[in-house]
């Protein structure tokens, strides 16, 4: 399993558009084969800060997600909605501790 964590900052004047775009990514991404979970969260102290946390069955499946039309469109929109490129980290998870 791989876990993707993406953190970023929204342009304040594009906040409503960003939240709408973030929410629109949930259903199609969750419906993709190999998606275990797909969530986004905003900082309660700063509504312009967000984090996506995604779990995928494999790195190859995550790469296929990056090629879907909904993701390609979303990534292009993020260029104007965010203050800078998000910090994206992908982790290879072999299993849970204690199992």
Tab-separated table of N, CA and C in Angstrom:
chain	number	residue	atom	x	y	z
A	1	UNK	N	0.850	-1.172	0.000
A	1	UNK	CA	0.000	0.000	0.000
A	1	UNK	C	0.894	1.233	0.000
A	2	UNK	N	0.429	2.290	-0.667
A	2	UNK	CA	1.116	3.577	-0.617
A	2	UNK	C	0.167	4.617	-0.043
A	3	UNK	N	0.754	5.570	0.666
A	3	UNK	CA	-0.005	6.674	1.242
A	3	UNK	C	0.568	7.968	0.679
A	4	UNK	N	-0.304	8.793	0.135
A	4	UNK	CA	0.089	10.105	-0.348
A	4	UNK	C	-0.420	11.153	0.628
A	5	UNK	N	0.459	12.071	1.004
A	5	UNK	CA	0.086	13.203	1.851
A	5	UNK	C	0.498	14.457	1.097
A	6	UNK	N	-0.472	15.299	0.771
A	6	UNK	CA	-0.211	16.546	0.041
A	6	UNK	C	-0.689	17.710	0.885
A	7	UNK	N	0.229	18.633	1.177
A	7	UNK	CA	-0.102	19.824	1.964
A	7	UNK	C	0.090	21.060	1.102
A	8	UNK	N	-0.772	22.051	1.295
A	8	UNK	CA	-0.621	23.279	0.543
A	8	UNK	C	-1.399	24.423	1.149
A	9	UNK	N	-1.304	25.565	0.468
A	9	UNK	CA	-1.976	26.775	0.907
A	9	UNK	C	-2.782	27.330	-0.266
A	10	UNK	N	-4.038	27.624	0.005
A	10	UNK	CA	-4.963	28.155	-0.993
A	10	UNK	C	-4.799	29.671	-1.074
A	11	UNK	N	-4.902	30.225	-2.297
A	11	UNK	CA	-5.019	31.674	-2.439
A	11	UNK	C	-6.330	32.084	-1.789
A	12	UNK	N	-6.280	32.970	-0.819
A	12	UNK	CA	-7.465	33.347	-0.048
A	12	UNK	C	-8.628	33.741	-0.949
A	13	UNK	N	-8.354	34.487	-2.002
A	13	UNK	CA	-9.435	34.934	-2.885
A	13	UNK	C	-9.991	33.821	-3.757
A	14	UNK	N	-9.395	32.640	-3.727
A	14	UNK	CA	-9.875	31.487	-4.502
A	14	UNK	C	-10.353	30.362	-3.582
A	15	UNK	N	-10.545	30.660	-2.293
A	15	UNK	CA	-10.878	29.623	-1.312
A	15	UNK	C	-12.141	28.851	-1.683
A	16	UNK	N	-13.225	29.548	-2.012
A	16	UNK	CA	-14.490	28.860	-2.334
A	16	UNK	C	-14.311	27.948	-3.542
A	17	UNK	N	-13.616	28.418	-4.552
A	17	UNK	CA	-13.354	27.609	-5.740
A	17	UNK	C	-12.510	26.391	-5.400
A	18	UNK	N	-11.512	26.587	-4.541
A	18	UNK	CA	-10.646	25.472	-4.156
A	18	UNK	C	-11.422	24.406	-3.395
A	19	UNK	N	-12.222	24.830	-2.420
A	19	UNK	CA	-13.020	23.852	-1.668
A	19	UNK	C	-13.954	23.079	-2.598
A	20	UNK	N	-14.539	23.771	-3.554
A	20	UNK	CA	-15.429	23.101	-4.512
A	20	UNK	C	-14.638	22.081	-5.342
A	21	UNK	N	-13.457	22.469	-5.805
A	21	UNK	CA	-12.626	21.564	-6.598
A	21	UNK	C	-12.159	20.372	-5.765
A	22	UNK	N	-11.771	20.633	-4.509
A	22	UNK	CA	-11.337	19.545	-3.627
A	22	UNK	C	-12.475	18.537	-3.445
A	23	UNK	N	-13.661	19.060	-3.152
A	23	UNK	CA	-14.806	18.178	-2.913
A	23	UNK	C	-15.167	17.388	-4.173
A	24	UNK	N	-15.034	18.026	-5.326
A	24	UNK	CA	-15.372	17.349	-6.588
A	24	UNK	C	-14.423	16.192	-6.883
A	25	UNK	N	-13.247	16.177	-6.286
A	25	UNK	CA	-12.296	15.085	-6.504
A	25	UNK	C	-12.643	13.828	-5.714
A	26	UNK	N	-13.421	13.960	-4.659
A	26	UNK	CA	-13.661	12.831	-3.760
A	26	UNK	C	-14.332	11.647	-4.445
A	27	UNK	N	-15.513	11.836	-4.985
A	27	UNK	CA	-16.275	10.703	-5.545
A	27	UNK	C	-15.549	10.000	-6.684
A	28	UNK	N	-15.060	10.717	-7.710
A	28	UNK	CA	-14.405	9.974	-8.792
A	28	UNK	C	-13.115	9.292	-8.356
A	29	UNK	N	-12.375	9.895	-7.445
A	29	UNK	CA	-11.138	9.270	-6.976
A	29	UNK	C	-11.440	8.038	-6.136
A	30	UNK	N	-12.417	8.154	-5.249
A	30	UNK	CA	-12.792	7.004	-4.413
A	30	UNK	C	-13.326	5.853	-5.237
A	31	UNK	N	-13.892	6.145	-6.407
A	31	UNK	CA	-14.464	5.104	-7.269
A	31	UNK	C	-13.406	4.393	-8.116
A	32	UNK	N	-12.193	4.913	-8.146
A	32	UNK	CA	-11.146	4.299	-8.956
A	32	UNK	C	-10.726	2.949	-8.364
A	33	UNK	N	-10.444	1.978	-9.220
A	33	UNK	CA	-9.921	0.706	-8.725
A	33	UNK	C	-8.625	0.943	-7.959
A	34	UNK	N	-8.496	0.321	-6.810
A	34	UNK	CA	-7.274	0.424	-6.031
A	34	UNK	C	-7.216	1.571	-5.047
A	35	UNK	N	-8.252	2.408	-5.022
A	35	UNK	CA	-8.300	3.483	-4.033
A	35	UNK	C	-8.853	2.908	-2.733
A	36	UNK	N	-8.070	3.000	-1.678
A	36	UNK	CA	-8.499	2.518	-0.364
A	36	UNK	C	-9.221	3.630	0.382
A	37	UNK	N	-8.636	4.834	0.368
A	37	UNK	CA	-9.302	5.995	0.967
A	37	UNK	C	-8.761	7.258	0.312
A	38	UNK	N	-9.590	8.300	0.331
A	38	UNK	CA	-9.235	9.569	-0.308
A	38	UNK	C	-9.945	10.662	0.470
A	39	UNK	N	-9.185	11.458	1.207
A	39	UNK	CA	-9.761	12.483	2.087
A	39	UNK	C	-8.991	13.784	1.947
A	40	UNK	N	-9.661	14.889	2.247
A	40	UNK	CA	-8.939	16.146	2.420
A	40	UNK	C	-9.452	16.832	3.671
A	41	UNK	N	-8.577	17.628	4.265
A	41	UNK	CA	-8.880	18.309	5.514
A	41	UNK	C	-8.354	19.736	5.431
A	42	UNK	N	-8.999	20.634	6.162
A	42	UNK	CA	-8.509	21.998	6.260
A	42	UNK	C	-8.112	22.272	7.705
A	43	UNK	N	-7.191	23.183	7.874
A	43	UNK	CA	-6.688	23.565	9.193
A	43	UNK	C	-7.752	24.403	9.901
A	44	UNK	N	-8.128	24.035	11.109
A	44	UNK	CA	-9.167	24.775	11.841
A	44	UNK	C	-8.705	26.180	12.215
A	45	UNK	N	-7.404	26.402	12.289
A	45	UNK	CA	-6.884	27.717	12.626
A	45	UNK	C	-6.572	28.577	11.403
A	46	UNK	N	-6.462	27.960	10.243
A	46	UNK	CA	-6.148	28.683	9.007
A	46	UNK	C	-6.868	27.991	7.852
A	47	UNK	N	-8.038	28.494	7.452
A	47	UNK	CA	-8.831	27.821	6.417
A	47	UNK	C	-8.179	27.798	5.038
A	48	UNK	N	-7.047	28.456	4.874
A	48	UNK	CA	-6.337	28.403	3.597
A	48	UNK	C	-5.325	27.258	3.542
A	49	UNK	N	-5.086	26.594	4.661
A	49	UNK	CA	-4.161	25.455	4.682
A	49	UNK	C	-4.963	24.154	4.598
A	50	UNK	N	-4.473	23.236	3.773
A	50	UNK	CA	-5.178	21.968	3.579
A	50	UNK	C	-4.186	20.824	3.535
A	51	UNK	N	-4.728	19.616	3.671
A	51	UNK	CA	-3.941	18.398	3.488
A	51	UNK	C	-4.848	17.337	2.859
A	52	UNK	N	-4.330	16.677	1.854
A	52	UNK	CA	-4.974	15.488	1.283
A	52	UNK	C	-4.252	14.282	1.856
A	53	UNK	N	-5.006	13.251	2.230
A	53	UNK	CA	-4.436	11.976	2.675
A	53	UNK	C	-5.124	10.891	1.851
A	54	UNK	N	-4.314	10.181	1.098
A	54	UNK	CA	-4.847	9.161	0.189
A	54	UNK	C	-4.136	7.838	0.430
A	55	UNK	N	-4.889	6.747	0.354
A	55	UNK	CA	-4.316	5.406	0.451
A	55	UNK	C	-4.658	4.657	-0.836
A	56	UNK	N	-3.629	4.069	-1.437
A	56	UNK	CA	-3.782	3.330	-2.697
A	56	UNK	C	-3.151	1.955	-2.552
A	57	UNK	N	-3.692	0.984	-3.277
A	57	UNK	CA	-3.175	-0.386	-3.187
A	57	UNK	C	-1.730	-0.510	-3.645
A	58	UNK	N	-1.310	0.316	-4.611
A	58	UNK	CA	0.065	0.240	-5.108
A	58	UNK	C	0.478	1.576	-5.714
A	59	UNK	N	1.771	1.726	-5.890
A	59	UNK	CA	2.318	2.930	-6.519
A	59	UNK	C	1.839	3.026	-7.973
A	60	UNK	N	1.771	1.885	-8.656
A	60	UNK	CA	1.327	1.874	-10.051
A	60	UNK	C	-0.117	2.366	-10.175
A	61	UNK	N	-0.949	1.967	-9.231
A	61	UNK	CA	-2.340	2.418	-9.242
A	61	UNK	C	-2.414	3.915	-8.969
A	62	UNK	N	-1.598	4.414	-8.053
A	62	UNK	CA	-1.544	5.853	-7.797
A	62	UNK	C	-1.113	6.592	-9.060
A	63	UNK	N	-0.119	6.082	-9.758
A	63	UNK	CA	0.332	6.714	-11.000
A	63	UNK	C	-0.792	6.751	-12.032
A	64	UNK	N	-1.593	5.699	-12.093
A	64	UNK	CA	-2.739	5.683	-13.012
A	64	UNK	C	-3.752	6.758	-12.621
A	65	UNK	N	-3.924	6.988	-11.321
A	65	UNK	CA	-4.814	8.056	-10.834
A	65	UNK	C	-4.352	9.409	-11.369
A	66	UNK	N	-3.047	9.633	-11.393
A	66	UNK	CA	-2.507	10.902	-11.873
A	66	UNK	C	-2.810	11.152	-13.354
A	67	UNK	N	-3.178	10.104	-14.068
A	67	UNK	CA	-3.453	10.214	-15.509
A	67	UNK	C	-4.943	10.327	-15.823
A	68	UNK	N	-5.802	10.212	-14.814
A	68	UNK	CA	-7.242	10.284	-15.064
A	68	UNK	C	-7.638	11.707	-15.452
A	69	UNK	N	-8.683	11.839	-16.268
A	69	UNK	CA	-9.119	13.180	-16.674
A	69	UNK	C	-9.470	14.085	-15.491
A	70	UNK	N	-10.121	13.526	-14.460
A	70	UNK	CA	-10.494	14.392	-13.330
A	70	UNK	C	-9.265	14.893	-12.580
A	71	UNK	N	-8.219	14.066	-12.480
A	71	UNK	CA	-7.012	14.541	-11.804
A	71	UNK	C	-6.248	15.544	-12.661
A	72	UNK	N	-6.117	15.282	-13.948
A	72	UNK	CA	-5.394	16.194	-14.838
A	72	UNK	C	-6.041	17.577	-14.801
A	73	UNK	N	-7.371	17.612	-14.859
A	73	UNK	CA	-8.093	18.890	-14.780
A	73	UNK	C	-7.863	19.559	-13.428
A	74	UNK	N	-7.949	18.780	-12.367
A	74	UNK	CA	-7.750	19.301	-11.013
A	74	UNK	C	-6.351	19.884	-10.846
A	75	UNK	N	-5.339	19.173	-11.301
A	75	UNK	CA	-3.962	19.641	-11.160
A	75	UNK	C	-3.758	20.962	-11.897
A	76	UNK	N	-4.350	21.093	-13.066
A	76	UNK	CA	-4.234	22.347	-13.814
A	76	UNK	C	-4.911	23.489	-13.058
A	77	UNK	N	-6.069	23.217	-12.474
A	77	UNK	CA	-6.775	24.254	-11.710
A	77	UNK	C	-5.998	24.660	-10.464
A	78	UNK	N	-5.285	23.727	-9.863
A	78	UNK	CA	-4.524	24.031	-8.645
A	78	UNK	C	-3.450	25.077	-8.892
A	79	UNK	N	-2.946	25.159	-10.112
A	79	UNK	CA	-1.899	26.136	-10.405
A	79	UNK	C	-2.345	27.557	-10.107
A	80	UNK	N	-3.635	27.846	-10.243
A	80	UNK	CA	-4.128	29.199	-9.959
A	80	UNK	C	-4.805	29.299	-8.598
A	81	UNK	N	-5.206	28.174	-8.029
A	81	UNK	CA	-5.906	28.205	-6.743
A	81	UNK	C	-4.969	28.201	-5.546
A	82	UNK	N	-3.725	27.757	-5.741
A	82	UNK	CA	-2.792	27.620	-4.627
A	82	UNK	C	-1.711	28.690	-4.692
A	83	UNK	N	-1.142	29.011	-3.539
A	83	UNK	CA	-0.085	30.022	-3.487
A	83	UNK	C	1.226	29.501	-4.064
A	84	UNK	N	1.423	28.191	-4.022
A	84	UNK	CA	2.653	27.571	-4.489
A	84	UNK	C	2.356	26.098	-4.746
A	85	UNK	N	3.289	25.397	-5.316
A	85	UNK	CA	3.110	23.955	-5.522
A	85	UNK	C	2.947	23.274	-4.166
A	86	UNK	N	2.041	22.315	-4.063
A	86	UNK	CA	1.867	21.621	-2.779
A	86	UNK	C	3.083	20.743	-2.459
A	87	UNK	N	3.272	20.489	-1.183
A	87	UNK	CA	4.301	19.560	-0.711
A	87	UNK	C	3.665	18.175	-0.756
A	88	UNK	N	4.129	17.335	-1.663
A	88	UNK	CA	3.542	16.004	-1.859
A	88	UNK	C	4.565	14.952	-1.452
A	89	UNK	N	4.139	14.073	-0.562
A	89	UNK	CA	4.996	12.973	-0.115
A	89	UNK	C	4.239	11.664	-0.299
A	90	UNK	N	4.952	10.670	-0.806
A	90	UNK	CA	4.360	9.353	-1.042
A	90	UNK	C	5.156	8.341	-0.226
A	91	UNK	N	4.426	7.587	0.590
A	91	UNK	CA	5.047	6.627	1.501
A	91	UNK	C	4.675	5.204	1.101
A	92	UNK	N	5.645	4.329	1.122
A	92	UNK	CA	5.428	2.898	0.912
A	92	UNK	C	5.149	2.289	2.280
A	93	UNK	N	3.969	1.748	2.453
A	93	UNK	CA	3.549	1.205	3.753
A	93	UNK	C	3.466	-0.312	3.626
A	94	UNK	N	4.263	-1.005	4.369
A	94	UNK	CA	4.297	-2.484	4.295
A	94	UNK	C	3.240	-3.134	5.175
A	95	UNK	N	2.807	-2.453	6.216
A	95	UNK	CA	1.807	-3.003	7.120
A	95	UNK	C	1.747	-2.190	8.386
A	96	UNK	N	0.775	-2.492	9.197
A	96	UNK	CA	0.600	-1.779	10.452
A	96	UNK	C	1.464	-2.411	11.529
A	97	UNK	N	2.000	-1.577	12.398
A	97	UNK	CA	2.765	-2.098	13.525
A	97	UNK	C	1.854	-2.882	14.456
A	98	UNK	N	2.369	-3.930	15.000
A	98	UNK	CA	1.590	-4.725	15.927
A	98	UNK	C	0.757	-5.816	15.265
A	99	UNK	N	0.781	-5.873	13.941
A	99	UNK	CA	0.030	-6.939	13.242
A	99	UNK	C	0.848	-8.191	13.173
